[in-house]
Short mmCIF file of C-alpha atoms and ligand atoms in Angstrom, two decimals:
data_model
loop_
_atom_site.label_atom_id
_atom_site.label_comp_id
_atom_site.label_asym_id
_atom_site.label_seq_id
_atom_site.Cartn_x
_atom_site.Cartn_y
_atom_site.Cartn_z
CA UNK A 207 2.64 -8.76 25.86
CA UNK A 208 1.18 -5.25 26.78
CA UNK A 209 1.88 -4.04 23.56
CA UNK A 210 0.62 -6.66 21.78
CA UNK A 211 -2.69 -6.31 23.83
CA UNK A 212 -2.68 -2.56 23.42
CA UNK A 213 -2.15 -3.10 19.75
CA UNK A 214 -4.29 -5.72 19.24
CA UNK A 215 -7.57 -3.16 21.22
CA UNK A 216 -6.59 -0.13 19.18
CA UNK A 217 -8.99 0.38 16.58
CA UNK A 218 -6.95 0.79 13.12
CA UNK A 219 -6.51 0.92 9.83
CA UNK A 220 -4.24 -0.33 6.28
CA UNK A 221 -4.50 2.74 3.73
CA UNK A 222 -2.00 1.09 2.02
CA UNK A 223 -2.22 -2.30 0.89
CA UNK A 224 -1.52 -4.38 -2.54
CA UNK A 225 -3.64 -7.26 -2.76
CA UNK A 226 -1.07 -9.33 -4.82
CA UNK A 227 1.47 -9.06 -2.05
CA UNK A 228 -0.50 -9.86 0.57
CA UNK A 229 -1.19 -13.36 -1.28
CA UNK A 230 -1.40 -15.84 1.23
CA UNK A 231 1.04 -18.37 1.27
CA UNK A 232 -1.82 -21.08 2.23
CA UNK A 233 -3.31 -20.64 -1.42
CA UNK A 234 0.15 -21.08 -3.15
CA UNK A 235 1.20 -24.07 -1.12
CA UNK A 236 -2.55 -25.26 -1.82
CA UNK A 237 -1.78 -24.77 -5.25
CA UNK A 238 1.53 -26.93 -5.59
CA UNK A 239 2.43 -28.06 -2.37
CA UNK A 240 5.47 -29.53 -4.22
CA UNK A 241 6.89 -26.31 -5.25
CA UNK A 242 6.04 -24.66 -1.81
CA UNK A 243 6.67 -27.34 0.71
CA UNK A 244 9.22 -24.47 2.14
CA UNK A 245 8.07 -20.61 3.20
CA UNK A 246 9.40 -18.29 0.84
CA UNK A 247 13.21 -17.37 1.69
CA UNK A 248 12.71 -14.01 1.87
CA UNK A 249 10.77 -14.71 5.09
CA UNK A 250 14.11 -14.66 6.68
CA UNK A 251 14.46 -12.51 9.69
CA UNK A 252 16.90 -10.40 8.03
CA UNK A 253 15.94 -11.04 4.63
CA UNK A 254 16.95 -7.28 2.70
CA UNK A 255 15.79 -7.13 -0.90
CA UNK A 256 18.76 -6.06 -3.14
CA UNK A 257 17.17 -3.58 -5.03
CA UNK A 258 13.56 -2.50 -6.02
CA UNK A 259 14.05 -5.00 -8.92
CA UNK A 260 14.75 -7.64 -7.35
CA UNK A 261 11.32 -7.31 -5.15
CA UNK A 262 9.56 -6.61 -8.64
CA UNK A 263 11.20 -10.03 -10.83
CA UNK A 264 10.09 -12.14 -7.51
CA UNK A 265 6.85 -10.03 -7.40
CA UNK A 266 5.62 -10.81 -10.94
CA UNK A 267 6.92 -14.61 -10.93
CA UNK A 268 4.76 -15.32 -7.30
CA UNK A 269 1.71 -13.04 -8.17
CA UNK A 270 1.29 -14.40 -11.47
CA UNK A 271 1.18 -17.90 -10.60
CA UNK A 272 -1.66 -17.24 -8.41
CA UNK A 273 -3.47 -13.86 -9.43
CA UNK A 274 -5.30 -15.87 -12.47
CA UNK A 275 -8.40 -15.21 -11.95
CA UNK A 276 -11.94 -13.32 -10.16
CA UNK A 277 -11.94 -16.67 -8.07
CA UNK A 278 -8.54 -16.30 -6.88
CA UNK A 279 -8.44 -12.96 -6.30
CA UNK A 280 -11.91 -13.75 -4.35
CA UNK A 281 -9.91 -16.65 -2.37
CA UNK A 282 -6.84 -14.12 -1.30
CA UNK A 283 -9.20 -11.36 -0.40
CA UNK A 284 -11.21 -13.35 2.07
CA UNK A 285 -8.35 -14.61 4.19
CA UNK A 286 -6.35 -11.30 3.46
CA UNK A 287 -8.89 -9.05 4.97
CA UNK A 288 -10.12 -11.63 7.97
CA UNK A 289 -6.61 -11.10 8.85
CA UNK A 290 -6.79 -7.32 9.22
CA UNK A 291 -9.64 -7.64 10.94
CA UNK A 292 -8.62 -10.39 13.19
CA UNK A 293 -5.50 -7.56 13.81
CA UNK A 294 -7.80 -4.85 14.63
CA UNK A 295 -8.62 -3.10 11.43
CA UNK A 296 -12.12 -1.80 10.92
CA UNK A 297 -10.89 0.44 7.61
CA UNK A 298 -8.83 -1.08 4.10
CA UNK A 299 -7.63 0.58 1.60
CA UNK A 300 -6.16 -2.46 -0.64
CA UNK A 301 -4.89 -1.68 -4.59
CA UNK A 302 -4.29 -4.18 -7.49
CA UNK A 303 -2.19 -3.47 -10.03
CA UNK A 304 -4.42 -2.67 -12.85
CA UNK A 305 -2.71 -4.04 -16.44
CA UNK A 306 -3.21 -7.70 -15.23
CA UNK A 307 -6.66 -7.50 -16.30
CA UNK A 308 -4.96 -7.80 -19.68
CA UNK A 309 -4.07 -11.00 -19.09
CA UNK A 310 -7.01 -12.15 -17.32
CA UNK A 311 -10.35 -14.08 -18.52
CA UNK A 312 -12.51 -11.37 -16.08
CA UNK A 313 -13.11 -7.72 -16.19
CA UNK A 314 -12.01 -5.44 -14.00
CA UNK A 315 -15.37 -3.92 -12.29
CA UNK A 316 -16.11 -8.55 -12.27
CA UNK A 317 -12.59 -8.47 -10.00
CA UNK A 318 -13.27 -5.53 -8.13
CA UNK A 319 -16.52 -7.50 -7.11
CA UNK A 320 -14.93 -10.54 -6.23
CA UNK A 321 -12.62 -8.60 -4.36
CA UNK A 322 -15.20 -6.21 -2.19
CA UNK A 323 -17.37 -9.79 -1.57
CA UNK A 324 -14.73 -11.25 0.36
CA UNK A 325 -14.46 -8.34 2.84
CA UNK A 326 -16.43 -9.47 6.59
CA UNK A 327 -19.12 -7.18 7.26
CA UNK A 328 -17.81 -5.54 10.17
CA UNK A 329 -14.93 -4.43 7.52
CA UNK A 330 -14.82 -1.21 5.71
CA UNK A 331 -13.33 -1.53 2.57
CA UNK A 332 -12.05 0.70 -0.58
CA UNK A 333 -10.82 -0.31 -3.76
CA UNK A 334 -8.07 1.19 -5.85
CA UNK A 335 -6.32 0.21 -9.41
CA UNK A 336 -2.38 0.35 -9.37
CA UNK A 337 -0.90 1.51 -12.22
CA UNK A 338 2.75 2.64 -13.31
CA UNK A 339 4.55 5.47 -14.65
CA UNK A 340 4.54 4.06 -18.18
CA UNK A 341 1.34 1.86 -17.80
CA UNK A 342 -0.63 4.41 -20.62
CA UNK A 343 0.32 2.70 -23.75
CA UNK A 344 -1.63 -0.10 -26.25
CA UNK A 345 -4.11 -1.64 -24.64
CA UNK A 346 -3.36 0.09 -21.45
CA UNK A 347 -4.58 3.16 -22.44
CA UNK A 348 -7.70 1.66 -23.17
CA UNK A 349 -7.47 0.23 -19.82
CA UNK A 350 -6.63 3.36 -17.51
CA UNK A 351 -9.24 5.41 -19.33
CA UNK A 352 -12.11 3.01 -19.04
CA UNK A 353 -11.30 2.06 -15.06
CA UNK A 354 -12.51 5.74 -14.26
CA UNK A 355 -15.99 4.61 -15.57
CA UNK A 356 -16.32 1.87 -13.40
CA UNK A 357 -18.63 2.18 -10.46
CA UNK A 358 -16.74 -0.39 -7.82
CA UNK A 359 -13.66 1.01 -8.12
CA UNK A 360 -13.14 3.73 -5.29
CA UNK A 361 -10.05 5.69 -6.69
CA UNK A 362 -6.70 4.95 -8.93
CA UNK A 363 -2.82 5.09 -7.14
CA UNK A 364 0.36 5.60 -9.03
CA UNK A 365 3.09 2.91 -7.91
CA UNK A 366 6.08 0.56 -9.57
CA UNK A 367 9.24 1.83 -10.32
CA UNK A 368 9.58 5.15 -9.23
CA UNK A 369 12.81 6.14 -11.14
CA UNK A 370 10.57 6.17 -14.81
CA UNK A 371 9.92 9.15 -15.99
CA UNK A 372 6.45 10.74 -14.66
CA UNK A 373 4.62 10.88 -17.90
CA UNK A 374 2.17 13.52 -19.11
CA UNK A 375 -0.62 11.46 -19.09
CA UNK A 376 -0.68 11.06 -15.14
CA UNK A 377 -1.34 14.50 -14.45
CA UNK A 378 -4.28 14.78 -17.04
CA UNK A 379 -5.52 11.25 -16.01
CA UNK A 380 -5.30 12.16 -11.89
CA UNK A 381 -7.47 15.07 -12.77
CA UNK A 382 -10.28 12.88 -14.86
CA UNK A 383 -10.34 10.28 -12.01
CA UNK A 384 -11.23 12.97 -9.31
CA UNK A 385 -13.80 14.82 -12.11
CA UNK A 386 -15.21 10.90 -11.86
CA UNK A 387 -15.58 10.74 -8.38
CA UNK A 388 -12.51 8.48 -7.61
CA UNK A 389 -9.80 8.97 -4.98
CA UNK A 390 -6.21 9.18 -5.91
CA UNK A 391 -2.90 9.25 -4.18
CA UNK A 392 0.48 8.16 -5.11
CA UNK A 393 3.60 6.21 -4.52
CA UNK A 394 6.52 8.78 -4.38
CA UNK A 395 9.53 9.34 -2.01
CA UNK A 396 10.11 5.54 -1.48
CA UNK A 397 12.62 5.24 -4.22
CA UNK A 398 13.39 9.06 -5.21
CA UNK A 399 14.25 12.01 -2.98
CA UNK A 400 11.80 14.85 -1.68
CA UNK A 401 11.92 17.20 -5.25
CA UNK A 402 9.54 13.75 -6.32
CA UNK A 403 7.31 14.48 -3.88
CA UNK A 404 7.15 17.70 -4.48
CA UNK A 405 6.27 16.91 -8.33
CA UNK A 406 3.50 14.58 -7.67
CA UNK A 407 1.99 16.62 -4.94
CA UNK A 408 2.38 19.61 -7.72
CA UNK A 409 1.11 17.74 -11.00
CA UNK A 410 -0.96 14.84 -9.78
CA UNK A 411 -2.28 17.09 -6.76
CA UNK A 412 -2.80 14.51 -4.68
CA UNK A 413 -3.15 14.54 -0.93
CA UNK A 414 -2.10 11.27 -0.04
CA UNK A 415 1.49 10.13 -0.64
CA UNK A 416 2.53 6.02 -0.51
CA UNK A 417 5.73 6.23 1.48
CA UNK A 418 6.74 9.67 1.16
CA UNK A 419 9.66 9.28 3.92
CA UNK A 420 12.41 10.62 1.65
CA UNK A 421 10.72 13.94 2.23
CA UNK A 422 13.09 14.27 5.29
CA UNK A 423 15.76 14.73 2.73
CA UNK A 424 14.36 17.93 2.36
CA UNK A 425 12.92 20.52 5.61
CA UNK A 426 10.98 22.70 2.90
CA UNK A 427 9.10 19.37 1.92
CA UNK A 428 8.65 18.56 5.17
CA UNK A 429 6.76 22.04 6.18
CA UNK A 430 4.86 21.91 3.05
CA UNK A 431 3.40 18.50 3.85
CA UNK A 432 2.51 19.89 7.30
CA UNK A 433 1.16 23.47 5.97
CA UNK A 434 -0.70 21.32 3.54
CA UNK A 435 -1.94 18.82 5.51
CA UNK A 436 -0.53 15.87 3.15
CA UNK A 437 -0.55 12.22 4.51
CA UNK A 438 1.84 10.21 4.26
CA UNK A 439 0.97 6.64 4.55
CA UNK A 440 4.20 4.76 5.93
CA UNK A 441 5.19 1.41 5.91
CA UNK A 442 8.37 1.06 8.24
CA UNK A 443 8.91 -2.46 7.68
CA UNK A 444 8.44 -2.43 3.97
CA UNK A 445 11.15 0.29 4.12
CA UNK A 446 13.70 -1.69 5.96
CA UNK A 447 13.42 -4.92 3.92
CA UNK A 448 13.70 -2.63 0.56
CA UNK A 449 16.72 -1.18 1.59
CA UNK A 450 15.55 2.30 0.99
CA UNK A 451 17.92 4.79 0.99
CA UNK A 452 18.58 6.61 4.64
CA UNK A 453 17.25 3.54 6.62
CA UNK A 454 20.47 1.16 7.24
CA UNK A 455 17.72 0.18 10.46
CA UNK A 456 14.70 0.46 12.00
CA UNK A 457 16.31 2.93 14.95
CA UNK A 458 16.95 5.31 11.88
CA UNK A 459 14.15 5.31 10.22
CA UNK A 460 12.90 8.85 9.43
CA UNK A 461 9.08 8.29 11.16
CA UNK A 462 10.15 9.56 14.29
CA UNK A 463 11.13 12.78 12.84
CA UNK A 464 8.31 13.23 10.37
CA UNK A 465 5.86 12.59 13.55
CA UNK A 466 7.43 15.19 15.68
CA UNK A 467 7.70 17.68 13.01
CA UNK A 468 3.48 17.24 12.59
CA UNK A 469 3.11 15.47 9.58
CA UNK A 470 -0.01 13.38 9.11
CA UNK A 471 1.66 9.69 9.19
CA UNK A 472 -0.34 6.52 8.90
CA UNK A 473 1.28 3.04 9.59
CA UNK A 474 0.55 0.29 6.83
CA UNK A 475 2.01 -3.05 5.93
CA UNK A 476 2.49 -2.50 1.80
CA UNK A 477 3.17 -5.93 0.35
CA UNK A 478 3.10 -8.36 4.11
CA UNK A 479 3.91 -11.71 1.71
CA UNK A 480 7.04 -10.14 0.47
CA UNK A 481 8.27 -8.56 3.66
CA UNK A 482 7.46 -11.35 6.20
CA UNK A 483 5.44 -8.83 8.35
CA UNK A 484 2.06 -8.30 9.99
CA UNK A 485 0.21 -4.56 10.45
CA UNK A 486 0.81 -5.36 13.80
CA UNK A 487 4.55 -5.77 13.99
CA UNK A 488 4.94 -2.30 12.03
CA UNK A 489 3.29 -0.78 15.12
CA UNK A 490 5.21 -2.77 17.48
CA UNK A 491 8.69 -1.50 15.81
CA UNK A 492 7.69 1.91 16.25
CA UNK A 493 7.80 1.47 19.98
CA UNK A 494 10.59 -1.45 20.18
CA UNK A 495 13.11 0.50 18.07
CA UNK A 496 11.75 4.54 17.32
CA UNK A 497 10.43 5.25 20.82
CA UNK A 498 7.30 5.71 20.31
CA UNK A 499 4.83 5.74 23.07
CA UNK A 500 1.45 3.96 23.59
CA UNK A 501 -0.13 7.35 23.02
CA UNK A 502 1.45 7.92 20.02
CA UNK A 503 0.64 4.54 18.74
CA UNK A 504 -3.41 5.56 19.21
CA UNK A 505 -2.49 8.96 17.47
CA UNK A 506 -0.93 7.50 14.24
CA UNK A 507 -3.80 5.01 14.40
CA UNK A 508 -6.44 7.48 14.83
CA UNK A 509 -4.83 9.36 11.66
CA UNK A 510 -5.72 6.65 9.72
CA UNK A 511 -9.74 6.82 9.83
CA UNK A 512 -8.86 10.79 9.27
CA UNK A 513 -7.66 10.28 6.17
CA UNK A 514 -10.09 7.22 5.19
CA UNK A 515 -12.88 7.34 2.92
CA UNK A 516 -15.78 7.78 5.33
CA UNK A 517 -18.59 9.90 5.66
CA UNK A 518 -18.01 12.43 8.93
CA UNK A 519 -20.80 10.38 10.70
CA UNK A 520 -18.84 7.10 10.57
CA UNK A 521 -15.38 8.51 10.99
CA UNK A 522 -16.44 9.58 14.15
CA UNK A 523 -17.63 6.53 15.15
CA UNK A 524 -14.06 4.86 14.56
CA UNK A 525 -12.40 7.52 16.41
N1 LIG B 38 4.06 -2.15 -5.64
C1 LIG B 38 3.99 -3.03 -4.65
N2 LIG B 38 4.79 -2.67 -3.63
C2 LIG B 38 5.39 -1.52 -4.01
C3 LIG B 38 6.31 -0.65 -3.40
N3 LIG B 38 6.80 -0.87 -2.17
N4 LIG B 38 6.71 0.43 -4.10
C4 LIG B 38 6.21 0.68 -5.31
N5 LIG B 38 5.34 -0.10 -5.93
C5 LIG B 38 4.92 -1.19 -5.28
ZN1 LIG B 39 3.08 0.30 -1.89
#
């Protein structure tokens, strides 16, 4: 109950958040109450995906029964981010994956709209398109290039599969995005070891990394992230229920090690509707089962609005 309280009062942040799975179950049992009279089983307790695969098949078949439309996305947004603020968050980062609008009736910037709307005042909020290694081909190219041109849209992230080849295309794409004034990081580290990070902090030159924790495979990785002052922007809980390698359990799990070696962690909840978990419960694992102390809690919560996209003035506000 103290840490609840604590954690509840500490101002935070969720740098890394997909909208589609964070879909509320409310709207899909709304939707056919039939079909989900029952929670999802992989809200088990101990529910471990199989493989990355796995999460993906059950990804698409759930978030493309729901993610139809502006509306919908409109409907998820406004009870996904009441939640984070209800938890505590005064700072989103949320992403959607970016080649659905291929399959949708709206545009992207009319989405990213419907999306921002939802967000309570009190809420900052930034926008980001999703898009995978091999994303940049037909009508996806079209796609990827004209996103950069598209005011509402705060920056672009690099996630899916993480075993696909890294493509040309990203590097020379990153670079347009940040010519256009958007943000980018990337997924990396999750799936693949440290030389991945390396690569994506090398071509894409990003200085945010989604995940990142495999870079304790490797100590030079580790000091460059430090040296460089690279974020990583962890998701424990995502980690665990993934199976990713080097984390049988949460009492291994390499955050402990990246914190005391200085790197610039943040603590996120990735896709909460897949894993069963709340922002909250990340930062209560860190203490329950990684040792963390209250203090540390308001450091890697504090990180968060220093790597959000805020003017100085109202970063230090949050802080
Ligand atoms: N898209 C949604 N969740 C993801 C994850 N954990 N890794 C890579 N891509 C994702
Ligand atoms: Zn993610």
């Amino acid at each position: 109950p103290e840490l609840a309280a604590f954690v509840r009062d500490l101002p935070k942040t969720e740098t890394h958040l997909h909208i589609e799975g964070a879909c509320p179950f409310q709207l899909l049992k709304q939707l056919d109450p039939i079909k989900h009279s029952q929670p999802p089983p992989f809200w088990a307790d101990d529910f471990r995906y199989r493989s990355f695969q796995q999460f993906m098949d059950l990804y698409v078949q759930y978030c493309s029964e729901f993610y139809t439309d502006a509306k919908r996305f409109h409907e998820a947004a406004k009870i996904i981010l009441k939640n984070c603020v209800d938890q505590g968050c005064r700072y989103v980062e949320t992403s959607f994956h970016l080649p659905t609008l291929l399959y949708l009736s709206d545009d992207g910037p009319t989405i990213i709209d419907a999306i921002r709307s939802a967000a309570p005042a009190e809420l900052e909020l930034r926008i980001f398109a999703g898009m995978c290694h091999n994303d940049y081909k037909d009508a996806g190219k079209d796609l990827i290039d004209s996103c950069l041109t598209w005011e509402g849209l705060d920056g672009i992230d690099l996630h899916g599969p993480e075993d696909l080849p890294l493509e040309p295309w990203t590097a020379d794409i990153w670079e347009k995005a940040r010519l256009a004034g958007k943000f980018t990081k990337a997924h990396a580290g999750e799936f693949m070891g440290s030389d991945f990070v390396d690569r994506v902090i090398d071509d894409l030159k990003v200085t945010r990394i989604e995940h990142g924790v495999r870079s304790i495979e490797n100590p030079a990785t580790v000091e460059r992230l430090v040296r460089e002052n690279i974020a990583l922007d962890v998701c424990p809980i995502s980690n665990l229920k993934l199976a990713v390698e080097g984390i049988p359990s949460m009492n291994r799990h390499p955050i402990r090690e990246l914190f005391d070696a200085g790197v610039l962690l943040t603590v996120n909840s990735d896709d909460p509707f897949f894993f069963g978990n709340s922002l909250s419960e990340d930062y209560y694992a860190l203490v329950q089962e990684l040792g963390f102390s209250l203090p540390e809690l308001a450091k890697l919560a504090a990180n968060g609005f220093q790597v959000a996209l805020l003017s100085e003035e109202s970063r230090a506000s949050y802080m």
